[in-house]
Coordinates of C-alpha atoms in Angstrom, one line a residue:
X1 CA -35.3 5.1 30.2
X2 CA -32.6 7.6 29.2
X3 CA -30.0 4.9 29.4
X4 CA -32.0 2.8 27.0
X5 CA -32.1 5.7 24.5
X6 CA -28.4 6.2 24.8
X7 CA -27.6 2.5 24.4
X8 CA -29.9 2.3 21.4
X9 CA -28.1 5.2 19.8
X10 CA -24.7 3.8 20.7
X11 CA -25.6 0.4 19.2
X12 CA -26.6 2.2 16.1
X13 CA -23.1 3.8 15.8
X14 CA -21.5 0.4 16.4
X15 CA -23.7 -1.2 13.7
X16 CA -22.6 1.5 11.3
X17 CA -19.0 0.9 12.0
X18 CA -19.4 -2.9 11.7
X19 CA -21.1 -2.5 8.3
X20 CA -18.2 -0.4 7.0
X21 CA -15.6 -2.8 8.4
X22 CA -17.3 -5.8 6.8
X23 CA -17.5 -3.9 3.5
X24 CA -13.8 -2.9 3.5
X25 CA -12.4 -6.3 4.4
X26 CA -14.7 -8.0 1.9
X27 CA -13.4 -5.7 -0.8
X28 CA -9.9 -6.7 0.2
X29 CA -10.9 -10.4 0.1
X30 CA -12.3 -10.0 -3.5
X31 CA -9.2 -8.3 -4.7
X32 CA -7.0 -11.2 -3.4
X33 CA -9.5 -14.0 -3.9
X34 CA -7.0 -16.2 -5.8
X35 CA -3.6 -15.2 -4.4
X36 CA -2.2 -18.4 -2.9
X37 CA -0.5 -18.1 0.4
X38 CA 0.8 -20.4 3.1
X39 CA -1.8 -21.5 5.6
X40 CA -0.9 -21.9 9.3
X41 CA -2.1 -24.2 12.0
X42 CA -0.5 -23.9 15.4
X43 CA 1.5 -21.1 13.6
X44 CA 3.2 -23.9 11.7
X45 CA 3.1 -24.2 7.9
X46 CA 0.0 -26.0 6.7
X47 CA -1.9 -26.5 3.5
X48 CA -2.2 -23.5 1.2
X49 CA -5.1 -21.1 1.3
X50 CA -5.6 -17.7 -0.4
X51 CA -5.1 -14.2 1.0
X52 CA -8.8 -13.6 0.1
X53 CA -10.0 -16.7 1.9
X54 CA -8.2 -15.7 5.0
X55 CA -9.8 -12.3 4.9
X56 CA -13.2 -14.0 4.6
X57 CA -12.5 -15.6 8.0
X58 CA -12.0 -12.1 9.5
X59 CA -15.1 -10.8 7.8
X60 CA -17.2 -13.7 9.0
X61 CA -16.4 -12.9 12.7
X62 CA -17.5 -9.3 12.2
X63 CA -20.7 -10.5 10.5
X64 CA -21.5 -12.5 13.6
X65 CA -20.9 -9.4 15.7
X66 CA -23.2 -7.4 13.5
X67 CA -25.9 -10.1 13.9
X68 CA -25.5 -9.9 17.7
X69 CA -25.8 -6.1 17.6
X70 CA -28.9 -6.4 15.4
X71 CA -30.5 -8.8 17.9
X72 CA -29.9 -6.5 20.8
X73 CA -31.3 -3.5 18.9
X74 CA -34.4 -5.5 17.8
X75 CA -35.1 -6.8 21.3
X76 CA -34.2 -3.7 23.4
X77 CA -37.1 -2.9 25.7
X78 CA -38.1 0.4 27.1
X79 CA -38.5 0.5 30.9
X80 CA -41.6 2.7 30.7
X81 CA -43.3 4.5 33.6
X82 CA -43.1 2.0 36.4
X83 CA -42.2 4.4 39.3
X84 CA -40.1 3.5 42.4
X85 CA -40.4 -0.3 42.7
X86 CA -42.0 -1.1 39.4
X87 CA -45.6 -1.5 40.6
X88 CA -46.9 1.8 39.0
X89 CA -48.8 2.5 42.3
X90 CA -48.3 6.2 42.0
X91 CA -49.9 6.4 38.5
X92 CA -52.7 4.1 39.6
X93 CA -53.5 6.6 42.4
X94 CA -53.2 9.5 39.9
X95 CA -55.7 8.0 37.6
X96 CA -58.2 7.1 40.3
X97 CA -57.5 3.4 40.2
X98 CA -57.8 3.0 36.4
X99 CA -55.3 0.3 35.4
X100 CA -56.2 0.8 31.7
X101 CA -55.1 4.5 31.9
X102 CA -51.8 3.5 33.6
X103 CA -51.1 1.0 30.8
X104 CA -52.1 3.5 28.2
X105 CA -49.7 6.1 29.6
X106 CA -46.9 3.4 29.5
X107 CA -47.6 2.9 25.8
X108 CA -47.8 6.6 25.0
X109 CA -44.5 7.5 26.7
X110 CA -42.7 4.5 25.1
X111 CA -44.1 5.6 21.7
X112 CA -42.8 9.1 22.2
X113 CA -39.4 7.6 22.7
X114 CA -39.6 5.4 19.6
X115 CA -40.4 2.1 21.3
X116 CA -43.4 0.2 20.0
X117 CA -46.0 -1.3 22.4
X118 CA -44.4 -4.7 22.2
X119 CA -41.0 -3.3 23.1
X120 CA -41.9 -2.3 26.7
X121 CA -40.5 -4.3 29.6
X122 CA -43.5 -6.1 31.1
X123 CA -42.1 -6.0 34.6
X124 CA -39.2 -4.0 36.3
X125 CA -37.9 -3.1 39.7
X126 CA -36.8 0.4 40.3
X127 CA -34.6 0.2 37.2
X128 CA -34.6 -2.0 34.1
X129 CA -32.8 -5.3 34.7
X130 CA -29.1 -4.9 34.8
X131 CA -28.9 -8.1 32.8
X132 CA -29.6 -5.8 29.8
X133 CA -26.4 -4.0 30.4
X134 CA -24.5 -7.3 30.9
X135 CA -25.9 -8.7 27.6
X136 CA -25.0 -5.6 25.6
X137 CA -21.5 -5.5 27.2
X138 CA -20.9 -9.1 26.1
X139 CA -21.8 -8.2 22.5
X140 CA -19.3 -5.4 22.6
X141 CA -16.7 -7.7 24.1
X142 CA -17.3 -10.1 21.2
X143 CA -16.4 -7.2 18.9
X144 CA -13.2 -6.9 21.0
X145 CA -12.4 -10.5 20.4
X146 CA -12.9 -10.2 16.6
X147 CA -10.7 -7.0 16.5
X148 CA -8.0 -8.6 18.5
X149 CA -7.9 -11.7 16.3
X150 CA -7.8 -9.6 13.1
X151 CA -5.1 -7.2 14.4
X152 CA -3.0 -10.0 15.8
X153 CA -3.1 -11.8 12.4
X154 CA -1.9 -8.6 10.7
X155 CA 0.9 -8.1 13.2
X156 CA 2.1 -11.7 12.5
X157 CA 1.9 -11.2 8.8
X158 CA 3.8 -8.0 9.1
X159 CA 6.6 -9.9 10.8
X160 CA 6.6 -12.3 7.9
X161 CA 6.6 -9.3 5.5
X162 CA 3.6 -10.7 3.6
X163 CA 1.2 -8.0 4.6
X164 CA 1.1 -4.8 6.7
X165 CA -1.1 -2.0 7.8
X166 CA -0.9 1.3 6.0
X167 CA 2.1 3.4 6.9
X168 CA 2.1 7.2 6.7
X169 CA 4.7 9.0 4.6
X170 CA 6.2 10.7 7.6
X171 CA 5.2 8.2 10.2
X172 CA 7.9 7.1 12.7
X173 CA 7.8 3.3 13.0
X174 CA 10.0 3.1 16.1
X175 CA 11.2 5.9 18.4
X176 CA 14.4 3.9 19.0
X177 CA 15.1 2.1 15.7
X178 CA 14.6 4.3 12.6
X179 CA 14.4 1.5 10.1
X180 CA 11.5 -0.2 11.8
X181 CA 7.8 -0.1 10.8
X182 CA 6.0 -1.3 13.9
X183 CA 2.3 -2.2 13.4
X184 CA 1.2 0.7 15.6
X185 CA -2.4 0.8 14.6
X186 CA -3.0 -2.9 15.2
X187 CA -1.0 -2.7 18.5
X188 CA -3.3 0.1 19.7
X189 CA -6.4 -1.8 18.7
X190 CA -5.4 -5.0 20.5
X191 CA -4.5 -3.0 23.6
X192 CA -8.0 -1.4 23.7
X193 CA -9.7 -4.7 22.7
X194 CA -8.2 -6.4 25.8
X195 CA -9.4 -3.6 28.0
X196 CA -12.9 -3.9 26.4
X197 CA -13.0 -7.7 27.0
X198 CA -11.9 -7.2 30.6
X199 CA -14.3 -4.3 31.5
X200 CA -17.2 -6.1 29.9
X201 CA -17.3 -8.5 32.9
X202 CA -18.2 -5.7 35.3
X203 CA -21.8 -5.4 34.2
X204 CA -22.3 -9.1 35.0
X205 CA -21.2 -8.5 38.5
X206 CA -23.4 -5.5 38.8
X207 CA -26.4 -7.5 37.6
X208 CA -25.6 -10.3 40.1
X209 CA -25.2 -7.7 43.0
X210 CA -28.7 -6.2 42.7
X211 CA -30.8 -6.8 45.9
X212 CA -34.5 -7.2 45.4
X213 CA -36.0 -4.2 43.6
X214 CA -32.7 -2.3 43.4
X215 CA -29.5 -1.3 45.3
X216 CA -27.5 1.8 44.6
X217 CA -24.1 0.1 44.3
X218 CA -24.8 -0.4 40.6
X219 CA -24.9 3.3 39.7
X220 CA -21.3 4.4 39.8
X221 CA -20.0 1.2 38.4
X222 CA -22.5 1.2 35.5
X223 CA -21.7 4.7 34.5
X224 CA -18.1 3.8 34.1
X225 CA -18.3 0.3 32.7
X226 CA -21.0 0.8 30.0
X227 CA -19.6 4.1 28.8
X228 CA -16.1 2.6 28.5
X229 CA -17.4 -0.5 26.7
X230 CA -19.1 1.6 24.0
X231 CA -16.2 4.1 23.7
X232 CA -13.7 1.2 23.4
X233 CA -15.7 -0.7 20.8
X234 CA -16.2 2.5 18.7
X235 CA -12.4 3.2 18.9
X236 CA -11.2 -0.2 17.8
X237 CA -13.7 -0.5 15.0
X238 CA -12.5 2.9 13.6
X239 CA -8.9 1.6 13.8
X240 CA -9.8 -1.6 12.0
X241 CA -11.7 0.3 9.3
X242 CA -8.6 2.5 8.8
X243 CA -6.3 -0.6 8.6
X244 CA -8.5 -2.7 6.4
X245 CA -9.1 0.2 4.0
X246 CA -5.3 0.4 3.3
X247 CA -3.8 -3.0 3.8
X248 CA -0.6 -3.6 1.8
X249 CA 0.1 -7.0 0.3
X250 CA 3.5 -8.2 -0.9
X251 CA 2.9 -11.0 -3.4
X252 CA 6.5 -11.7 -4.1
X253 CA 7.3 -12.4 -0.4
X254 CA 4.2 -14.6 -0.2
X255 CA 5.2 -16.5 -3.3
X256 CA 8.7 -17.0 -1.9
X257 CA 7.4 -18.5 1.4
X258 CA 5.0 -20.8 -0.6
X259 CA 7.9 -21.9 -2.7
X260 CA 9.9 -22.7 0.4
X261 CA 7.2 -25.1 1.8
X262 CA 5.4 -26.3 -1.4
X263 CA 8.0 -29.0 -2.3
X264 CA 7.1 -30.9 0.9
X265 CA 3.4 -30.4 0.4
X266 CA 3.7 -31.6 -3.2
X267 CA 5.3 -34.9 -2.4
X268 CA 1.9 -36.7 -2.4
X269 CA 1.1 -35.4 -5.9
X270 CA 4.6 -36.2 -7.1
X271 CA 4.3 -39.7 -5.7
X272 CA 0.9 -40.3 -7.5
X273 CA 2.3 -39.0 -10.7
X274 CA 5.4 -41.2 -10.6
X275 CA 3.2 -44.3 -9.8
X276 CA 1.0 -43.5 -12.8
X277 CA 4.1 -43.4 -14.9
X278 CA 4.8 -47.0 -13.9
X279 CA 6.8 -46.8 -10.7
X280 CA 6.4 -48.9 -7.5
X281 CA 4.6 -46.9 -4.8
X282 CA 6.5 -48.5 -2.0
X283 CA 9.9 -47.9 -3.6
X284 CA 9.0 -44.4 -4.7
X285 CA 7.6 -43.5 -1.2
X286 CA 10.9 -44.6 0.4
X287 CA 12.9 -42.5 -2.1
X288 CA 10.8 -39.4 -1.4
X289 CA 11.2 -40.0 2.4
X290 CA 15.0 -40.1 2.0
X291 CA 15.2 -37.0 -0.2
X292 CA 12.7 -35.1 2.0
X293 CA 14.7 -35.7 5.2
X294 CA 18.0 -34.8 3.5
X295 CA 16.5 -31.5 2.2
X296 CA 15.0 -30.7 5.6
X297 CA 18.3 -31.3 7.3
X298 CA 20.0 -28.9 4.9
X299 CA 17.4 -26.2 5.6
X300 CA 17.5 -26.5 9.4
X301 CA 21.2 -27.1 10.0
X302 CA 22.8 -25.1 7.2
X303 CA 20.2 -22.4 6.6
X304 CA 20.1 -23.2 2.9
X305 CA 17.2 -23.3 0.5
X306 CA 14.8 -26.2 0.2
X307 CA 16.3 -28.3 -2.6
X308 CA 13.9 -31.2 -2.5
X309 CA 12.6 -30.7 -6.1
X310 CA 16.1 -30.5 -7.6
X311 CA 16.9 -33.7 -5.7
X312 CA 13.8 -35.5 -7.2
X313 CA 14.5 -34.1 -10.7
X314 CA 18.0 -35.6 -10.5
X315 CA 16.6 -39.0 -9.5
X316 CA 15.8 -41.2 -12.5
X317 CA 12.6 -42.4 -10.7
X318 CA 11.1 -38.9 -10.8
X319 CA 13.0 -37.3 -13.7
X320 CA 10.3 -37.3 -16.4
X321 CA 7.4 -35.7 -14.4
X322 CA 5.8 -32.3 -15.3
X323 CA 7.0 -30.4 -12.3
X324 CA 5.6 -27.1 -13.5
X325 CA 2.1 -28.5 -13.3
X326 CA 2.8 -30.4 -10.1
X327 CA 4.1 -27.3 -8.3
X328 CA 1.4 -24.8 -9.5
X329 CA 0.3 -23.2 -6.1
X330 CA -3.2 -22.6 -7.4
X331 CA -3.8 -26.4 -7.5
X332 CA -3.2 -26.6 -3.8
X333 CA -5.8 -24.1 -2.6
X334 CA -8.8 -26.3 -3.0
X335 CA -12.1 -24.4 -3.3
X336 CA -10.7 -21.3 -1.5
X337 CA -11.3 -19.0 -4.5
X338 CA -14.9 -20.3 -5.0
X339 CA -15.5 -20.0 -1.3
X340 CA -14.5 -16.3 -1.4
X341 CA -17.0 -15.6 -4.2
X342 CA -19.8 -17.6 -2.6
X343 CA -19.2 -16.0 0.8
X344 CA -19.3 -12.5 -0.6
X345 CA -22.3 -13.1 -2.7
X346 CA -24.3 -15.0 0.0
X347 CA -23.2 -13.2 3.2
X348 CA -21.7 -9.8 2.4
X349 CA -23.9 -8.5 -0.4
X350 CA -27.1 -8.8 1.6
X351 CA -25.5 -6.6 4.3
X352 CA -24.4 -4.1 1.6
X353 CA -27.9 -3.9 0.2
X354 CA -29.6 -3.7 3.6
X355 CA -27.3 -1.0 4.9
X356 CA -26.4 0.9 1.7
X357 CA -27.2 4.2 3.4
X358 CA -24.5 3.5 6.1
X359 CA -21.6 2.5 3.8
X360 CA -19.0 5.2 3.6
X361 CA -20.5 7.0 6.6
X362 CA -18.1 5.8 9.3
X363 CA -15.1 7.9 10.3
X364 CA -11.7 6.1 10.0
X365 CA -9.3 9.0 10.2
X366 CA -6.5 8.4 12.8
X367 CA -3.7 10.4 14.1
X368 CA -0.5 8.3 14.0

């Protein structure tokens, strides 16, 4: 029963941390809702998105984690007074065979501990089912996966110099190379997240290993695994809150990377515009193919800038097009900006309203 109280309190702390992480990343998403950036699939350049839309993907994962935590809190059952093998035989003897009094005692004790009558385990062995531990551990491991994905993305973006975690004024980025600014916070979080995902499998083995009403080989393992799961989840959420509250964006670098890839992405629009101007689609398609391959070869083998647009502008078949309009990055992001607005209004705001008393109450101070 004490374990149930501790886990209920622990899940409450995790819920508070998640709410604050969701709020912080959503604020970042709103601030950058319409900033076009290069999308990546397979870590290769893909269609444009926006910095804010990408942040919504991170936020969405943490919302799923919050929903899982809420489910576990809402369905957590108190073991109650069931005695050694769960039959309540000792209490039945104490109350001279009155089953009603035994049941009443179960409800009274649960109520004193803050569990309603419908939140008492109907049957148990000597302990509550260790499947409870396993289920909670998997929820915490899910948080580990979300944190790992978020922090890995920030680490990759830092390498691209598009975005980075906050960096202290006197912080040492590398003990060997003074010029470096290693993503130390995110590296720390991914390391702990991997540990969390690994240790979360142990409660499953403990649940599987139980013999009949109970065997004691669960005890030492449980006291290590469940405590470490909660401590690790709390630590990585605090790191994410610290990072997401101080993310630094470099729009000029983002724009330069977009400009380097956009000419290739814009060829379909350029082709359609040239056809509308009276050109032959088959002829124009072949011209674009030739110019694109020549430009790509220049980029790959000579390390020079992408000159596809200047090549097209110099070609009479494409000379009179409105390239400023055709190459406006905002026209390549689809509904990304609207999706950010809709997501925040429909998914984040209800959380902010529901947990208004928790926002701003999580500790994100780190020693770096």
